[in-house]
Short mmCIF file of C-alpha atoms in Angstrom, two decimals:
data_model
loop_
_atom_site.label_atom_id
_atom_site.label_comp_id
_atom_site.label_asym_id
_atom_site.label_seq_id
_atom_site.Cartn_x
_atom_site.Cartn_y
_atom_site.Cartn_z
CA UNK A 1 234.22 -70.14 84.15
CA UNK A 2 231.15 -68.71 85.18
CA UNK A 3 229.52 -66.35 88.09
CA UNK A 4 229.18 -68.43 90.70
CA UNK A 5 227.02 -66.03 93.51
CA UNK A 6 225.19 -68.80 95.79
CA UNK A 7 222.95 -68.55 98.88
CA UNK A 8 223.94 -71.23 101.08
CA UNK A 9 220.52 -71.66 101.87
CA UNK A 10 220.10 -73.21 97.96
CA UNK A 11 221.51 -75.28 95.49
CA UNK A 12 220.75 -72.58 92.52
CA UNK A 13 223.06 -69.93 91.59
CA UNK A 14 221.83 -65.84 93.12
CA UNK A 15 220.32 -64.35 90.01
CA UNK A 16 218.97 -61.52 92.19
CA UNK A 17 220.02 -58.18 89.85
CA UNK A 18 220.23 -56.01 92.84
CA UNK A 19 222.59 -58.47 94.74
CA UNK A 20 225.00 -59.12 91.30
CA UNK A 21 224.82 -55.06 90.76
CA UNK A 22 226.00 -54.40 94.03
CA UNK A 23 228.76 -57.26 93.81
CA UNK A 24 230.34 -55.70 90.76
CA UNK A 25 230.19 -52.48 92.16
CA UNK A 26 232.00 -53.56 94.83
CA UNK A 27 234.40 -55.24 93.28
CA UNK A 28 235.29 -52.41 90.28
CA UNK A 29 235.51 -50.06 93.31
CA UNK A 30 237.81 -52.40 94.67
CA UNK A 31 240.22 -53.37 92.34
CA UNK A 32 239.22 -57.08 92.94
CA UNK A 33 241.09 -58.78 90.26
CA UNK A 34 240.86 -62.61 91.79
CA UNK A 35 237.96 -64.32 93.99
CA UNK A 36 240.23 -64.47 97.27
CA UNK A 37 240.42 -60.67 96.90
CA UNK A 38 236.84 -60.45 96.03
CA UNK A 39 235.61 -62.73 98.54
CA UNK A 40 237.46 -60.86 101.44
CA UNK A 41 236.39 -57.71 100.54
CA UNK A 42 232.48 -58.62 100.95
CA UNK A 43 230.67 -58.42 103.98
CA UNK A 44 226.76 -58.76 104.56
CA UNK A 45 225.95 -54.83 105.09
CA UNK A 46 227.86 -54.38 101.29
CA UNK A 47 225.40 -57.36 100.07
CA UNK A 48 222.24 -55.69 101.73
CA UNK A 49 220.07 -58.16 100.21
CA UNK A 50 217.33 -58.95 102.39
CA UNK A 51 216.23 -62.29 100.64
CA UNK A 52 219.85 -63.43 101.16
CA UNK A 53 220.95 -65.02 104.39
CA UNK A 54 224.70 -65.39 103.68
CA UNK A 55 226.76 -65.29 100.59
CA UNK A 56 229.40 -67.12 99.61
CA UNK A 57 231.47 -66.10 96.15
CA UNK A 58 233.36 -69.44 95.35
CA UNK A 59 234.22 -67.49 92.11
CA UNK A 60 233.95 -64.25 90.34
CA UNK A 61 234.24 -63.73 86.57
CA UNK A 62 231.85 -61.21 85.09
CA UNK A 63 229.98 -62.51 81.93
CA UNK A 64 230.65 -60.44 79.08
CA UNK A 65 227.00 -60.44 77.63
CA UNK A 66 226.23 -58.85 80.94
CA UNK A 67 228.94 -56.25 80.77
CA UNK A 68 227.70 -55.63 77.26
CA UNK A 69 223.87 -55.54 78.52
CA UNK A 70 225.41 -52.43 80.84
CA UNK A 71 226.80 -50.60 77.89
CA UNK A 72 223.61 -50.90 76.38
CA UNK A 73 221.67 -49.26 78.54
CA UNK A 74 224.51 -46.79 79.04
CA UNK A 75 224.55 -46.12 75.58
CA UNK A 76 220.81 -45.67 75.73
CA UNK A 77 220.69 -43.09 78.73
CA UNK A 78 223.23 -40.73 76.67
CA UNK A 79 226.34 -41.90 78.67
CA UNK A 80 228.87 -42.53 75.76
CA UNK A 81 231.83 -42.31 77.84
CA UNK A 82 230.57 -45.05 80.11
CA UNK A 83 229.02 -47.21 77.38
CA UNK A 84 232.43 -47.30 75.53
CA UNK A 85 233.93 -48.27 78.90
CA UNK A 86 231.48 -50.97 79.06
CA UNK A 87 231.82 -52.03 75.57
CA UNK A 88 235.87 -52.30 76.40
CA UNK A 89 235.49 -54.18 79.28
CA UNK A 90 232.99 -56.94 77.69
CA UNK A 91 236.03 -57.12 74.63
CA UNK A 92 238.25 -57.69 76.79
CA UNK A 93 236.64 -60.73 78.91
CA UNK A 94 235.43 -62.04 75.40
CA UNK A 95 237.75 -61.01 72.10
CA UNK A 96 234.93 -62.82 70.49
CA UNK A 97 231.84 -60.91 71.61
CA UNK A 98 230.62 -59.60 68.01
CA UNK A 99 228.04 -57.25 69.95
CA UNK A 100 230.33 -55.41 71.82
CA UNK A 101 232.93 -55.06 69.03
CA UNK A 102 229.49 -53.78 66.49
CA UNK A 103 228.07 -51.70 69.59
CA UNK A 104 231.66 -50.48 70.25
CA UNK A 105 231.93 -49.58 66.50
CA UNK A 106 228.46 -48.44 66.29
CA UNK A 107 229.10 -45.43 68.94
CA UNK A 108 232.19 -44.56 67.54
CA UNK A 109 230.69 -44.19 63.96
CA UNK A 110 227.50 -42.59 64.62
CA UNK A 111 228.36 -40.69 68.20
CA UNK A 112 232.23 -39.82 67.96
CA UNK A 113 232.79 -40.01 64.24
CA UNK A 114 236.13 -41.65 64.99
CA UNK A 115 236.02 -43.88 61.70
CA UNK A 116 239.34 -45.32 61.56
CA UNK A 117 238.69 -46.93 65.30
CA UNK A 118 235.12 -47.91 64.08
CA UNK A 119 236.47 -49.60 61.08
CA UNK A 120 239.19 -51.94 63.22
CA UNK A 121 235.98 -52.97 65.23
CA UNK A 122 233.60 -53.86 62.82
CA UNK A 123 236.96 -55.82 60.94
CA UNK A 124 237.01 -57.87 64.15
CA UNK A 125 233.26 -58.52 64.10
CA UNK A 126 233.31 -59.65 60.67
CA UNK A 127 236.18 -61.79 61.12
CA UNK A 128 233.91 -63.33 63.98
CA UNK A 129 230.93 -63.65 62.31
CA UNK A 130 231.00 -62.75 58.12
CA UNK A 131 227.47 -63.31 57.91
CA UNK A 132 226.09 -60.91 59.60
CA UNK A 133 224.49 -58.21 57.19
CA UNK A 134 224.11 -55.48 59.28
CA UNK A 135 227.44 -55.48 60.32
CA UNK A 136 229.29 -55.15 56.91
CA UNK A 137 226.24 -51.72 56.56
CA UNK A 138 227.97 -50.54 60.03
CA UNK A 139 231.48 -50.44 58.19
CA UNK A 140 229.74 -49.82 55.00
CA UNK A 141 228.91 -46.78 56.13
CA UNK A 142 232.09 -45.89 58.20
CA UNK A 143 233.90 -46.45 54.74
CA UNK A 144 231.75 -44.20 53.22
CA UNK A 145 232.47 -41.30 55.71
CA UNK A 146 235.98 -41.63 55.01
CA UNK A 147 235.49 -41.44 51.46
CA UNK A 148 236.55 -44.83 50.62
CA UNK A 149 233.40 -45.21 48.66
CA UNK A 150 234.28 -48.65 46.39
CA UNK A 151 235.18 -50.07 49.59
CA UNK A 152 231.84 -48.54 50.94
CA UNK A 153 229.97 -50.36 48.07
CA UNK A 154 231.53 -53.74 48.18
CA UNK A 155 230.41 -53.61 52.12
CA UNK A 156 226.73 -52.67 51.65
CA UNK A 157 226.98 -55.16 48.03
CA UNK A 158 227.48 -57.82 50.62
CA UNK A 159 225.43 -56.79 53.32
CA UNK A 160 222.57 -56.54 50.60
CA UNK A 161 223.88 -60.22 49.48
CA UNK A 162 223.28 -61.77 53.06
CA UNK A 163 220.30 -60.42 53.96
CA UNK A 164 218.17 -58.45 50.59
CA UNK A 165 215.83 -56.54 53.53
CA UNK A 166 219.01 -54.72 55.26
CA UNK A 167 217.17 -52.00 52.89
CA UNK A 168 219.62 -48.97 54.63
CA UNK A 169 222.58 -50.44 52.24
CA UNK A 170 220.45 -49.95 48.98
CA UNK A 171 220.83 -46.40 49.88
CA UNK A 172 223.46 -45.92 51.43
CA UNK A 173 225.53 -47.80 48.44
CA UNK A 174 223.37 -45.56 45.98
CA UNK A 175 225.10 -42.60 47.59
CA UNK A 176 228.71 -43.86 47.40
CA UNK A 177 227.75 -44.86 43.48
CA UNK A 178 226.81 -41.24 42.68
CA UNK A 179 230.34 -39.98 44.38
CA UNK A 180 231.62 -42.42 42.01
CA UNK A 181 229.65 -41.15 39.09
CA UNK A 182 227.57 -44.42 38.69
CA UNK A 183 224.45 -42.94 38.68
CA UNK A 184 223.09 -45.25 36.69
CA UNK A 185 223.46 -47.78 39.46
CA UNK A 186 222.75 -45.02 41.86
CA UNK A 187 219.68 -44.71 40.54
CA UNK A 188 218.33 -48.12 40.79
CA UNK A 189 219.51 -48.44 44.88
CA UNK A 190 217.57 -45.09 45.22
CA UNK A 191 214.96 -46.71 43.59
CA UNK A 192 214.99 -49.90 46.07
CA UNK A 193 215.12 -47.59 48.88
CA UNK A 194 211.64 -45.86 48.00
CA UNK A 195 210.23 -49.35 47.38
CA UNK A 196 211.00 -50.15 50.90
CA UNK A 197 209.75 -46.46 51.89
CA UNK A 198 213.08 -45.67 53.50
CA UNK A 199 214.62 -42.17 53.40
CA UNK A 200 211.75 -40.98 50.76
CA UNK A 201 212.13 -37.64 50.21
CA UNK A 202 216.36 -38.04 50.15
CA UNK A 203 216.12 -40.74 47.57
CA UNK A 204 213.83 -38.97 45.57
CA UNK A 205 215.98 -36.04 45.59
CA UNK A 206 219.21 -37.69 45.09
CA UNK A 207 217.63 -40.12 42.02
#
């Protein structure tokens, strides 16, 4: 099931942002849980399009990637609240949306420090999609914030393993190596890290 906005004027679906912006609106303000609902709720002033005679919604299911596009750009603007809202919503119309779970994640690690919720969305990602490298860094580095270092390393081990130029997990695993008093090991990430010119003056403090 898709979005299925026409102009009975045309065979092709409305792709007009304004007009789908205003329909979701509408229908979040709403409550509109099922097209009849939906569809009965509309009238042309709400719709305000000017390039649209008439429209007729013969179904209404937001598209996750859309939702998630939303959060995004919430994200962006500084609205955390509302991207996590976003984020929730696109989860929720897709279990299987690895950008919204990582995004999701992402804003709970690095805006809310809320690790333990971070962690159970980058598990789902992975479970989704185990080969995606920047990913296992994400929960690398929530691991590493709640001091479950070896479990830090064997995240950023394999996010190094899928894709060598994620070059964030050499040092981010070099710092979970020296809590672990492998500085031997520590040292060469640290090293990696200055041959990729990342984090310069950290890595050649902490080697």
């Amino acid at each position: 099931n898709v979005d299925l906005i026409f102009n009975v004027q045309a065979d092709n679906p409305l792709c007009d942002p304004n007009s789908i912006s205003k329909l979701e609106k509408h229908m979040r303000k709403n409550n509109c849980s099922s097209v009849g609902t939906l569809a009965s709720s509309l009238n042309q002033d709400e719709i305000n399009n000017e390039n649209v005679v008439k429209v007729e919604v013969t179904e209404y299911l937001k598209e996750d990637n859309h939702v998630w596009g939303i959060g995004r750009a919430k994200e962006e603007s500084g609205d955390i609240e509302g991207a996590i809202e976003e984020y929730s919503l696109a989860i929720e119309i897709n279990p299987s949306n690895k950008y919204a779970l990582n995004s999701r994640g992402s804003v709970n690690l690095y805006n809310l420090e809320n690790y333990e919720e971070a962690i159970k969305d980058f598990d789902k990602a992975i479970e989704i999609d185990p080969n995606d490298a920047l990913i296992y860094a994400n929960r690398g580095y929530a691991k590493l914030k709640s001091g479950v270092h070896q479990e830090a390393i064997d995240d950023y081990s394999k996010s190094i393993e899928i894709n060598p130029e994620e070059v964030t997990s050499y040092y981010w695993r070099g710092i979970s190596e020296g809590q672990l008093g492998r500085f031997e090991d520590s040292i060469s990430d640290f090293t990696k890290s200055l041959e990729n010119e990342f984090e310069e003056f950290s890595s050649y403090y902490y080697r």
